[in-house]
Amino acid sequence: MLRRAPRRAPERVIFCGAGRWGRKLIRAFLAHGAVPAGFVVRSNPTMQWLAAEYPHVPVDTDAERLLAGTHADVVVVATPTETHSRLAQFGLHQGCDVFVEKPLCTDPVEARALAASARVRGKALFTGFVYLYHPAVVALRRALATENLAEVRFTWARPALAGPPAWELLPHELAIASVLLGELPQAVSLDVDGELCRCRWTSTAGTRIEISLDGRAGISKRKAVALRTVAGEVWKWTDHELVRYDRKSPETALRRTTFGPAEPLRREVEWFFAHRHYPEAVRKEIDRSVAITTLIDDALAAAVPGRSELE
């Protein structure tokens, strides 16, 4: 349930990163009423864009320097994955709540250290699993009981990823699965072949889950989730459309719902501001992030590389 955030002075936010997704975060936070306290970026074109869009807001290439000299309530990190841990830790040390794009980091030891730092300081450490706030996920949770799910299949093709699919895409799918199934697995089977990745496991309720990821250059972008119940009912979620099919006639759509593309991010930012001062909600988010980082790291260590059947 979404809490109503108490009335406070506008939150001052430092944004680390202003790439494609970083700019969307900036707009979403400011649309919520936040005030930009500063930007940390490296490229000249991005600096020029920020100077034109926000001419009175300081821009720096050094995050620690800006954070140390600027009052802020929140730090938003939307930078390359390998920088997440350092920037998040410094933000926490400065007494800020921290919003980090997924994954929190790729090292379980660093993830646990961040979690400990947030708890000691009583600060929010939030990872941006934006699909958890998609109306389709909300609708599926309401419509389908966990114990009635027989199979869930995730398919995601995203060309020219910035990193391996196991870290660029899999965290999102694991987060969605954790909500739909009410749990994260203790371990998964992971097959990796270059930019192809497949993750499989069976839930404690007996649901079979398979996640197929493709990050090869030149492919068509596509994301889909298909769910089948024990009774044979089928739901399919593609991009911003959710369809329920007739179990007697699989090609017949019984219900079709469409959603606005900006809705998930708006809801995510709203949730962050409404819950960041509530320890129990914050703890659950931290635990999920640490568990996902640990699960992927363990699975990669045990992964079987070069499986040709992933083609």
Short mmCIF file of C-alpha atoms in Angstrom, two decimals:
data_model
loop_
_atom_site.label_atom_id
_atom_site.label_comp_id
_atom_site.label_asym_id
_atom_site.label_seq_id
_atom_site.Cartn_x
_atom_site.Cartn_y
_atom_site.Cartn_z
CA MET A 1 0.00 0.00 0.00
CA LEU A 2 1.27 3.48 -0.85
CA ARG A 3 1.66 5.68 2.21
CA ARG A 4 0.93 9.37 2.13
CA ALA A 5 4.24 11.18 2.60
CA PRO A 6 4.23 13.68 5.47
CA ARG A 7 4.48 17.32 4.49
CA ARG A 8 8.08 18.51 4.56
CA ALA A 9 10.22 21.14 2.91
CA PRO A 10 11.09 20.18 -0.70
CA GLU A 11 13.80 17.51 -0.74
CA ARG A 12 17.14 18.63 -2.11
CA VAL A 13 18.55 15.99 -4.43
CA ILE A 14 22.02 15.46 -5.89
CA PHE A 15 21.90 13.48 -9.13
CA CYS A 16 24.92 11.36 -10.06
CA GLY A 17 24.63 10.57 -13.76
CA ALA A 18 22.48 12.17 -16.45
CA GLY A 19 22.48 9.69 -19.29
CA ARG A 20 19.35 8.39 -21.01
CA TRP A 21 17.82 6.88 -17.87
CA GLY A 22 19.41 9.41 -15.54
CA ARG A 23 17.56 12.23 -17.31
CA LYS A 24 14.28 10.40 -16.87
CA LEU A 25 15.01 10.10 -13.16
CA ILE A 26 15.83 13.79 -12.93
CA ARG A 27 12.51 14.72 -14.55
CA ALA A 28 10.55 12.25 -12.41
CA PHE A 29 12.08 13.48 -9.14
CA LEU A 30 11.54 17.13 -10.04
CA ALA A 31 7.97 16.40 -11.13
CA HIS A 32 7.42 15.05 -7.62
CA GLY A 33 8.54 18.38 -6.17
CA ALA A 34 12.21 17.69 -5.42
CA VAL A 35 14.75 20.49 -5.85
CA PRO A 36 18.02 19.79 -7.71
CA ALA A 37 20.97 20.53 -5.40
CA GLY A 38 23.66 19.48 -7.87
CA PHE A 39 24.67 17.17 -10.69
CA VAL A 40 27.67 14.87 -11.06
CA VAL A 41 28.56 14.03 -14.66
CA ARG A 42 31.69 13.46 -16.74
CA SER A 43 30.93 14.24 -20.40
CA ASN A 44 31.00 17.74 -21.86
CA PRO A 45 27.77 17.32 -23.89
CA THR A 46 25.93 16.30 -20.71
CA MET A 47 27.38 19.26 -18.82
CA GLN A 48 26.20 21.58 -21.57
CA TRP A 49 22.72 20.05 -21.51
CA LEU A 50 22.48 20.48 -17.73
CA ALA A 51 23.75 24.06 -17.90
CA ALA A 52 21.02 24.87 -20.41
CA GLU A 53 18.23 23.03 -18.57
CA TYR A 54 19.19 23.95 -15.00
CA PRO A 55 21.42 27.04 -15.25
CA HIS A 56 21.53 27.83 -11.52
CA VAL A 57 22.37 24.31 -10.29
CA PRO A 58 26.03 23.36 -9.68
CA VAL A 59 27.59 20.70 -11.91
CA ASP A 60 30.77 18.84 -10.95
CA THR A 61 32.81 15.90 -12.21
CA ASP A 62 33.77 14.88 -8.65
CA ALA A 63 30.93 13.34 -6.66
CA GLU A 64 32.71 13.42 -3.31
CA ARG A 65 33.62 17.07 -3.69
CA LEU A 66 30.06 18.07 -4.58
CA LEU A 67 28.49 15.93 -1.85
CA ALA A 68 30.90 17.21 0.80
CA GLY A 69 30.17 20.84 -0.03
CA THR A 70 26.44 20.73 -0.78
CA HIS A 71 23.48 20.20 1.52
CA ALA A 72 21.25 17.44 0.18
CA ASP A 73 18.58 15.11 1.52
CA VAL A 74 18.77 12.48 -1.22
CA VAL A 75 21.42 11.18 -3.59
CA VAL A 76 20.29 9.54 -6.84
CA VAL A 77 22.85 7.25 -8.50
CA ALA A 78 22.35 6.47 -12.20
CA THR A 79 25.94 5.84 -13.25
CA PRO A 80 27.81 2.76 -14.57
CA THR A 81 27.27 -0.25 -12.31
CA GLU A 82 30.88 -0.42 -11.14
CA THR A 83 30.51 3.04 -9.53
CA HIS A 84 27.29 2.34 -7.61
CA SER A 85 28.82 1.05 -4.40
CA ARG A 86 31.29 3.91 -3.90
CA LEU A 87 28.77 6.66 -4.67
CA ALA A 88 26.03 5.08 -2.55
CA GLN A 89 28.38 4.62 0.39
CA PHE A 90 29.56 8.22 0.23
CA GLY A 91 25.98 9.47 0.04
CA LEU A 92 25.09 7.46 3.16
CA HIS A 93 28.17 8.78 4.96
CA GLN A 94 26.97 12.31 4.20
CA GLY A 95 23.65 11.55 5.91
CA CYS A 96 21.56 11.25 2.74
CA ASP A 97 18.94 8.75 1.70
CA VAL A 98 20.18 7.00 -1.44
CA PHE A 99 18.31 5.88 -4.57
CA VAL A 100 20.49 3.61 -6.74
CA GLU A 101 19.64 2.28 -10.17
CA LYS A 102 19.75 -1.50 -10.33
CA PRO A 103 21.77 -3.43 -9.50
CA LEU A 104 22.75 -2.08 -6.11
CA CYS A 105 26.21 -3.44 -6.91
CA THR A 106 27.75 -6.68 -8.22
CA ASP A 107 29.69 -7.71 -5.09
CA PRO A 108 27.71 -9.32 -2.24
CA VAL A 109 30.29 -8.15 0.31
CA GLU A 110 29.85 -4.55 -0.84
CA ALA A 111 26.07 -4.99 -0.88
CA ARG A 112 26.06 -6.15 2.74
CA ALA A 113 28.37 -3.28 3.72
CA LEU A 114 25.99 -0.78 2.12
CA ALA A 115 23.04 -2.35 3.91
CA ALA A 116 24.87 -2.16 7.24
CA SER A 117 25.82 1.46 6.63
CA ALA A 118 22.22 2.41 5.84
CA ARG A 119 20.89 0.66 8.93
CA VAL A 120 23.46 2.17 11.29
CA ARG A 121 22.66 5.66 10.01
CA GLY A 122 18.91 5.11 9.80
CA LYS A 123 18.88 6.01 6.11
CA ALA A 124 16.98 4.65 3.14
CA LEU A 125 18.93 2.62 0.59
CA PHE A 126 16.62 2.02 -2.35
CA THR A 127 17.32 0.13 -5.57
CA GLY A 128 15.45 1.16 -8.71
CA PHE A 129 13.57 -1.97 -9.75
CA VAL A 130 11.17 0.15 -11.77
CA TYR A 131 9.10 -2.76 -13.13
CA LEU A 132 7.85 -3.54 -9.63
CA TYR A 133 5.77 -0.37 -9.96
CA HIS A 134 4.31 -1.26 -13.33
CA PRO A 135 0.49 -1.43 -13.19
CA ALA A 136 0.70 -4.86 -14.88
CA VAL A 137 2.54 -6.28 -11.85
CA VAL A 138 -0.08 -4.81 -9.53
CA ALA A 139 -2.86 -6.32 -11.66
CA LEU A 140 -1.21 -9.75 -11.76
CA ARG A 141 -0.70 -9.82 -8.00
CA ARG A 142 -4.38 -9.08 -7.48
CA ALA A 143 -5.60 -11.58 -10.07
CA LEU A 144 -3.33 -14.57 -9.44
CA ALA A 145 -2.68 -16.40 -6.19
CA THR A 146 0.92 -17.57 -5.81
CA GLU A 147 -0.07 -21.17 -5.13
CA ASN A 148 -2.06 -21.31 -8.39
CA LEU A 149 0.85 -20.44 -10.69
CA ALA A 150 2.18 -23.37 -12.70
CA GLU A 151 4.70 -21.60 -14.90
CA VAL A 152 6.20 -18.13 -15.43
CA ARG A 153 8.35 -17.37 -18.47
CA PHE A 154 10.28 -14.13 -18.92
CA THR A 155 11.73 -13.14 -22.30
CA TRP A 156 13.76 -9.98 -22.76
CA ALA A 157 15.78 -8.89 -25.78
CA ARG A 158 17.70 -5.62 -25.49
CA PRO A 159 20.37 -4.88 -28.12
CA ALA A 160 23.78 -3.39 -27.30
CA LEU A 161 23.65 -3.54 -23.52
CA ALA A 162 26.17 -1.58 -21.44
CA GLY A 163 27.11 -4.79 -19.61
CA PRO A 164 26.29 -8.51 -19.41
CA PRO A 165 22.59 -9.46 -19.35
CA ALA A 166 23.06 -11.15 -15.98
CA TRP A 167 23.62 -7.72 -14.42
CA GLU A 168 21.80 -5.42 -16.85
CA LEU A 169 18.50 -7.33 -17.17
CA LEU A 170 18.31 -10.26 -14.75
CA PRO A 171 17.98 -8.12 -11.57
CA HIS A 172 14.70 -6.67 -12.89
CA GLU A 173 13.24 -10.09 -13.70
CA LEU A 174 14.27 -11.57 -10.35
CA ALA A 175 12.66 -8.63 -8.57
CA ILE A 176 9.41 -9.15 -10.50
CA ALA A 177 9.50 -12.88 -9.75
CA SER A 178 10.01 -12.17 -6.05
CA VAL A 179 6.78 -10.17 -6.00
CA LEU A 180 4.69 -12.53 -8.13
CA LEU A 181 5.88 -15.64 -6.26
CA GLY A 182 6.22 -14.11 -2.81
CA GLU A 183 9.83 -15.26 -2.50
CA LEU A 184 13.31 -15.22 -3.98
CA PRO A 185 14.96 -18.59 -4.60
CA GLN A 186 17.97 -19.69 -2.60
CA ALA A 187 19.71 -20.70 -5.83
CA VAL A 188 19.06 -20.74 -9.57
CA SER A 189 20.47 -22.53 -12.61
CA LEU A 190 22.20 -20.05 -14.91
CA ASP A 191 23.48 -20.73 -18.43
CA VAL A 192 25.57 -18.05 -20.13
CA ASP A 193 26.72 -17.88 -23.75
CA GLY A 194 28.16 -14.47 -24.59
CA GLU A 195 25.24 -12.04 -24.64
CA LEU A 196 22.71 -14.83 -24.12
CA CYS A 197 21.61 -15.85 -20.66
CA ARG A 198 19.02 -18.27 -19.29
CA CYS A 199 17.99 -18.58 -15.65
CA ARG A 200 15.76 -21.35 -14.27
CA TRP A 201 14.41 -22.59 -10.95
CA THR A 202 11.33 -24.07 -9.29
CA SER A 203 9.61 -22.21 -6.45
CA THR A 204 8.73 -23.78 -3.11
CA ALA A 205 5.10 -23.95 -4.33
CA GLY A 206 6.18 -25.89 -7.42
CA THR A 207 6.01 -23.06 -9.97
CA ARG A 208 8.51 -23.42 -12.81
CA ILE A 209 10.29 -20.18 -13.74
CA GLU A 210 12.45 -19.53 -16.79
CA ILE A 211 14.12 -16.23 -17.74
CA SER A 212 15.63 -15.90 -21.23
CA LEU A 213 17.77 -12.82 -21.91
CA ASP A 214 19.39 -11.62 -25.13
CA GLY A 215 21.69 -8.62 -25.32
CA ARG A 216 23.20 -9.16 -28.78
CA ALA A 217 23.66 -6.22 -31.13
CA GLY A 218 21.23 -6.02 -34.04
CA ILE A 219 18.30 -7.85 -32.44
CA SER A 220 14.83 -6.38 -32.09
CA LYS A 221 13.91 -5.00 -28.68
CA ARG A 222 11.25 -7.07 -26.95
CA LYS A 223 10.11 -7.79 -23.39
CA ALA A 224 7.40 -10.26 -22.40
CA VAL A 225 6.19 -12.21 -19.40
CA ALA A 226 3.85 -15.19 -19.81
CA LEU A 227 2.09 -16.79 -16.84
CA ARG A 228 0.09 -20.02 -16.78
CA THR A 229 -2.02 -21.15 -13.85
CA VAL A 230 -2.58 -24.71 -12.66
CA ALA A 231 -6.07 -24.50 -14.19
CA GLY A 232 -4.60 -23.52 -17.58
CA GLU A 233 -5.41 -19.81 -17.54
CA VAL A 234 -2.83 -17.72 -19.43
CA TRP A 235 -1.76 -14.11 -18.97
CA LYS A 236 0.75 -12.29 -21.18
CA TRP A 237 2.42 -8.99 -20.40
CA THR A 238 4.27 -7.28 -23.26
CA ASP A 239 5.70 -3.81 -22.82
CA HIS A 240 2.68 -1.76 -21.70
CA GLU A 241 -0.12 -4.24 -22.41
CA LEU A 242 -1.51 -7.04 -20.26
CA VAL A 243 -3.75 -9.68 -21.85
CA ARG A 244 -5.74 -12.48 -20.24
CA TYR A 245 -6.58 -15.36 -22.58
CA ASP A 246 -9.42 -17.86 -22.63
CA ARG A 247 -8.05 -21.17 -21.35
CA LYS A 248 -10.37 -23.08 -23.69
CA SER A 249 -9.31 -20.98 -26.67
CA PRO A 250 -5.70 -19.77 -26.16
CA GLU A 251 -5.88 -17.31 -29.06
CA THR A 252 -8.96 -15.55 -27.67
CA ALA A 253 -8.27 -12.53 -25.46
CA LEU A 254 -10.78 -12.17 -22.62
CA ARG A 255 -9.33 -8.95 -21.26
CA ARG A 256 -6.81 -6.49 -22.66
CA THR A 257 -5.39 -3.61 -20.60
CA THR A 258 -2.91 -0.96 -21.73
CA PHE A 259 -0.75 1.32 -19.59
CA GLY A 260 1.08 4.61 -20.05
CA PRO A 261 4.87 4.25 -20.48
CA ALA A 262 5.70 6.88 -17.84
CA GLU A 263 3.51 5.35 -15.13
CA PRO A 264 6.02 2.89 -13.56
CA LEU A 265 8.73 5.51 -12.95
CA ARG A 266 6.24 8.00 -11.57
CA ARG A 267 4.94 5.38 -9.14
CA GLU A 268 8.44 4.31 -8.17
CA VAL A 269 9.54 7.84 -7.24
CA GLU A 270 6.26 8.40 -5.39
CA TRP A 271 6.81 5.19 -3.40
CA PHE A 272 10.38 6.19 -2.54
CA PHE A 273 9.38 9.54 -1.10
CA ALA A 274 6.36 8.10 0.71
CA HIS A 275 8.29 5.29 2.40
CA ARG A 276 11.88 6.43 2.88
CA HIS A 277 11.23 7.42 6.52
CA TYR A 278 9.58 4.09 7.41
CA PRO A 279 12.23 1.58 8.65
CA GLU A 280 10.26 -1.60 7.93
CA ALA A 281 9.57 -0.67 4.31
CA VAL A 282 13.19 0.41 3.84
CA ARG A 283 14.50 -2.81 5.39
CA LYS A 284 12.51 -4.97 2.97
CA GLU A 285 13.87 -3.05 -0.01
CA ILE A 286 17.45 -3.35 1.25
CA ASP A 287 17.06 -7.08 1.91
CA ARG A 288 15.68 -7.66 -1.59
CA SER A 289 18.57 -5.78 -3.22
CA VAL A 290 21.25 -7.62 -1.24
CA ALA A 291 19.58 -10.98 -1.92
CA ILE A 292 19.42 -10.35 -5.68
CA THR A 293 23.07 -9.30 -5.88
CA THR A 294 24.09 -12.38 -3.88
CA LEU A 295 21.89 -14.72 -5.93
CA ILE A 296 23.29 -13.52 -9.26
CA ASP A 297 26.89 -13.57 -8.04
CA ASP A 298 26.50 -17.15 -6.76
CA ALA A 299 24.77 -18.24 -9.97
CA LEU A 300 27.48 -16.73 -12.17
CA ALA A 301 30.17 -18.48 -10.15
CA ALA A 302 28.43 -21.80 -10.83
CA ALA A 303 27.22 -20.99 -14.36
CA VAL A 304 27.88 -23.28 -17.29
CA PRO A 305 29.37 -21.12 -20.07
CA GLY A 306 28.99 -21.54 -23.82
CA ARG A 307 25.73 -23.46 -23.97
CA SER A 308 24.90 -23.55 -27.71
CA GLU A 309 21.25 -24.44 -27.06
CA LEU A 310 20.69 -20.89 -25.85
CA GLU A 311 20.63 -19.79 -29.50
#
